[in-house]
Coordinates of C-alpha atoms in Angstrom, one line a residue:
P20 CA 116.1 98.0 89.0
S21 CA 114.4 97.3 92.2
G22 CA 110.9 98.7 93.0
F23 CA 109.0 97.6 89.9
E24 CA 108.1 94.5 88.0
V25 CA 107.2 94.3 84.3
D26 CA 106.2 91.1 82.5
S27 CA 108.9 90.8 79.8
G28 CA 106.1 90.0 77.2
D29 CA 104.8 93.5 77.6
I30 CA 108.0 95.4 77.1
R31 CA 109.1 97.1 73.9
L32 CA 112.5 98.8 73.8
A33 CA 112.1 102.6 73.2
G34 CA 115.3 103.0 71.1
E35 CA 118.6 101.5 70.1
E36 CA 120.8 104.2 71.4
D37 CA 118.9 105.3 74.6
R38 CA 118.0 102.2 76.5
S39 CA 117.2 104.1 79.7
Q40 CA 113.5 104.0 78.9
L41 CA 111.1 101.4 77.6
A42 CA 107.6 101.8 76.0
V43 CA 105.2 99.4 77.8
Q44 CA 101.8 98.2 76.6
P45 CA 99.8 96.7 79.4
T46 CA 97.9 93.5 78.6
P47 CA 95.3 93.3 77.2
P48 CA 95.3 96.2 74.8
P49 CA 93.9 98.7 74.2
E50 CA 94.9 100.2 77.6
T51 CA 97.1 103.2 78.3
A52 CA 100.6 102.8 77.0
Y53 CA 103.6 104.0 79.1
T54 CA 107.3 104.7 79.1
I55 CA 109.2 103.4 82.0
D56 CA 112.5 104.9 83.2
L57 CA 114.9 101.9 83.8
S58 CA 117.0 103.7 86.4
T59 CA 114.0 104.9 88.6
G60 CA 111.1 102.6 87.6
E61 CA 108.9 105.7 87.0
M62 CA 106.1 105.0 84.6
T63 CA 104.8 107.9 82.4
P64 CA 101.7 107.5 80.2
L65 CA 102.1 108.1 76.5
P66 CA 100.0 111.0 75.2
E67 CA 96.4 110.0 74.7
S68 CA 96.6 110.2 71.0
L69 CA 99.0 107.2 71.1
T70 CA 97.0 104.9 73.2
G71 CA 95.2 101.8 72.0
G72 CA 98.1 100.5 70.0
F73 CA 99.9 97.2 69.9
S74 CA 103.7 97.7 70.7
Y75 CA 105.4 101.0 70.0
P76 CA 108.7 100.5 68.1
V77 CA 110.6 103.8 68.0
S78 CA 112.4 104.9 64.9
P79 CA 116.2 104.4 65.0
D80 CA 116.8 108.2 65.4
G81 CA 114.1 108.4 68.1
P82 CA 111.5 110.9 67.1
M83 CA 108.6 108.6 65.9
F84 CA 106.6 105.6 67.0
A85 CA 105.0 103.1 64.6
Y86 CA 102.0 101.1 66.0
S87 CA 98.9 99.1 65.0
T88 CA 95.5 99.9 66.5
Y89 CA 92.2 98.0 66.6
I90 CA 89.1 99.9 65.9
P91 CA 85.8 98.0 66.4
P92 CA 84.3 97.6 62.9
S93 CA 81.5 99.9 62.0
S94 CA 78.7 99.3 59.5
S95 CA 80.6 101.5 57.0
G96 CA 82.9 98.5 56.2
E97 CA 86.0 100.2 57.5
L98 CA 89.0 97.9 58.2
P99 CA 89.2 97.2 61.9
Y100 CA 93.0 97.4 62.2
E101 CA 95.1 100.5 61.3
L102 CA 98.8 101.1 61.0
H103 CA 100.0 104.5 62.3
V104 CA 103.1 106.6 62.7
A105 CA 103.4 109.5 65.1
N106 CA 105.9 111.7 66.9
V107 CA 106.8 110.4 70.3
D108 CA 105.1 113.5 71.9
G109 CA 101.8 112.4 70.4
T110 CA 101.6 114.9 67.6
G111 CA 101.6 114.2 63.9
V112 CA 99.5 111.0 64.1
H113 CA 99.3 109.6 60.6
E114 CA 97.4 106.5 59.4
I115 CA 99.2 104.6 56.7
P116 CA 96.6 103.3 54.2
T117 CA 97.5 99.6 54.0
G118 CA 94.4 98.2 52.2
I119 CA 94.6 95.0 54.2
P120 CA 92.4 94.0 57.2
Q121 CA 95.1 93.4 59.8
P122 CA 98.4 95.2 59.7
H123 CA 100.5 94.1 62.7
A124 CA 104.0 94.1 64.2
P125 CA 105.6 97.1 62.4
S126 CA 109.4 97.3 62.6
W127 CA 111.7 100.2 61.4
S128 CA 114.6 99.8 59.0
P129 CA 118.0 100.7 60.5
D130 CA 117.9 104.1 58.7
G131 CA 114.3 104.8 59.7
S132 CA 113.1 105.2 56.1
L133 CA 110.9 102.1 55.9
L134 CA 108.6 100.0 58.0
V135 CA 108.1 96.2 57.5
Y136 CA 104.9 94.7 58.9
Q137 CA 102.8 91.6 58.7
G138 CA 99.5 91.9 56.9
I139 CA 96.9 89.3 57.8
D140 CA 93.8 88.7 55.8
P141 CA 92.3 85.7 57.5
V142 CA 89.2 85.5 55.2
A143 CA 90.9 85.8 51.8
R144 CA 94.3 84.2 52.1
G145 CA 96.3 84.3 55.3
G146 CA 98.9 86.9 55.3
D147 CA 102.1 88.4 53.8
L148 CA 104.9 90.8 54.7
F149 CA 104.8 94.4 53.4
V150 CA 107.3 97.3 53.4
V151 CA 106.0 100.9 53.4
D152 CA 107.7 104.2 53.1
P153 CA 105.9 106.2 55.9
T154 CA 106.6 109.5 54.2
T155 CA 104.9 108.6 50.9
D156 CA 102.6 105.7 52.0
E157 CA 104.0 103.6 49.2
V158 CA 103.3 100.0 50.2
R159 CA 105.0 97.0 48.6
R160 CA 104.2 93.3 49.2
I161 CA 107.4 91.4 49.7
T162 CA 106.1 87.9 50.2
D163 CA 103.3 86.0 48.4
L164 CA 101.8 83.0 50.0
E165 CA 100.7 80.8 47.1
D166 CA 98.7 78.5 49.3
P167 CA 95.6 80.3 50.7
T168 CA 95.7 78.4 54.0
P169 CA 95.5 80.4 57.2
W170 CA 99.3 80.8 57.6
W171 CA 101.3 84.0 57.7
W172 CA 104.7 85.4 58.3
W173 CA 105.2 86.6 61.9
M174 CA 107.1 89.4 63.6
P175 CA 109.3 90.7 60.8
S176 CA 112.2 93.0 61.5
F177 CA 115.0 94.4 59.4
G178 CA 118.5 93.0 59.6
P179 CA 121.3 95.4 60.6
D180 CA 122.2 95.9 56.9
G181 CA 118.6 97.2 56.0
E182 CA 118.6 94.8 53.0
T183 CA 117.4 91.7 54.7
I184 CA 114.3 90.9 56.8
V185 CA 114.1 88.4 59.6
F186 CA 110.8 86.7 60.3
H187 CA 109.1 83.6 61.7
M188 CA 106.9 81.4 59.7
P189 CA 105.0 78.7 61.6
R190 CA 105.4 75.1 60.3
R191 CA 102.5 73.9 58.2

């Protein structure tokens, strides 16, 4: 559409069925996140409770976002990154307890029952892929890097069958 420009690296599709709006995270985070109407170019900020995240994949049926946030570390030893799910209207924000320092790049399964994400622990071992049920917070590691070099699996997403996961692994 004419009248607006968005760097394609900052765009995240807001749903499989309704592609008339996108969720946009300006660079660098954590700034305000927006939706953008593809027919008009109108940008609308997401509710304040959803800002500060990195990408905002929408559940396949559309009512929820999943996103990672960065919280500057405190002296209490809290993990600096958090994984959240929330309703698209900003209500129901829920932190998923991952137990790892850096959960990133959440992606929904086709039926919306699971999330896959990359978990990076740069101090201890690199990173692995994890699957979580956001209703029970049950987390399961699905990869296991045997070599504790600083490599990890990148940008996982479920295949259309919900039984396979596609990811990128940098060459060693």
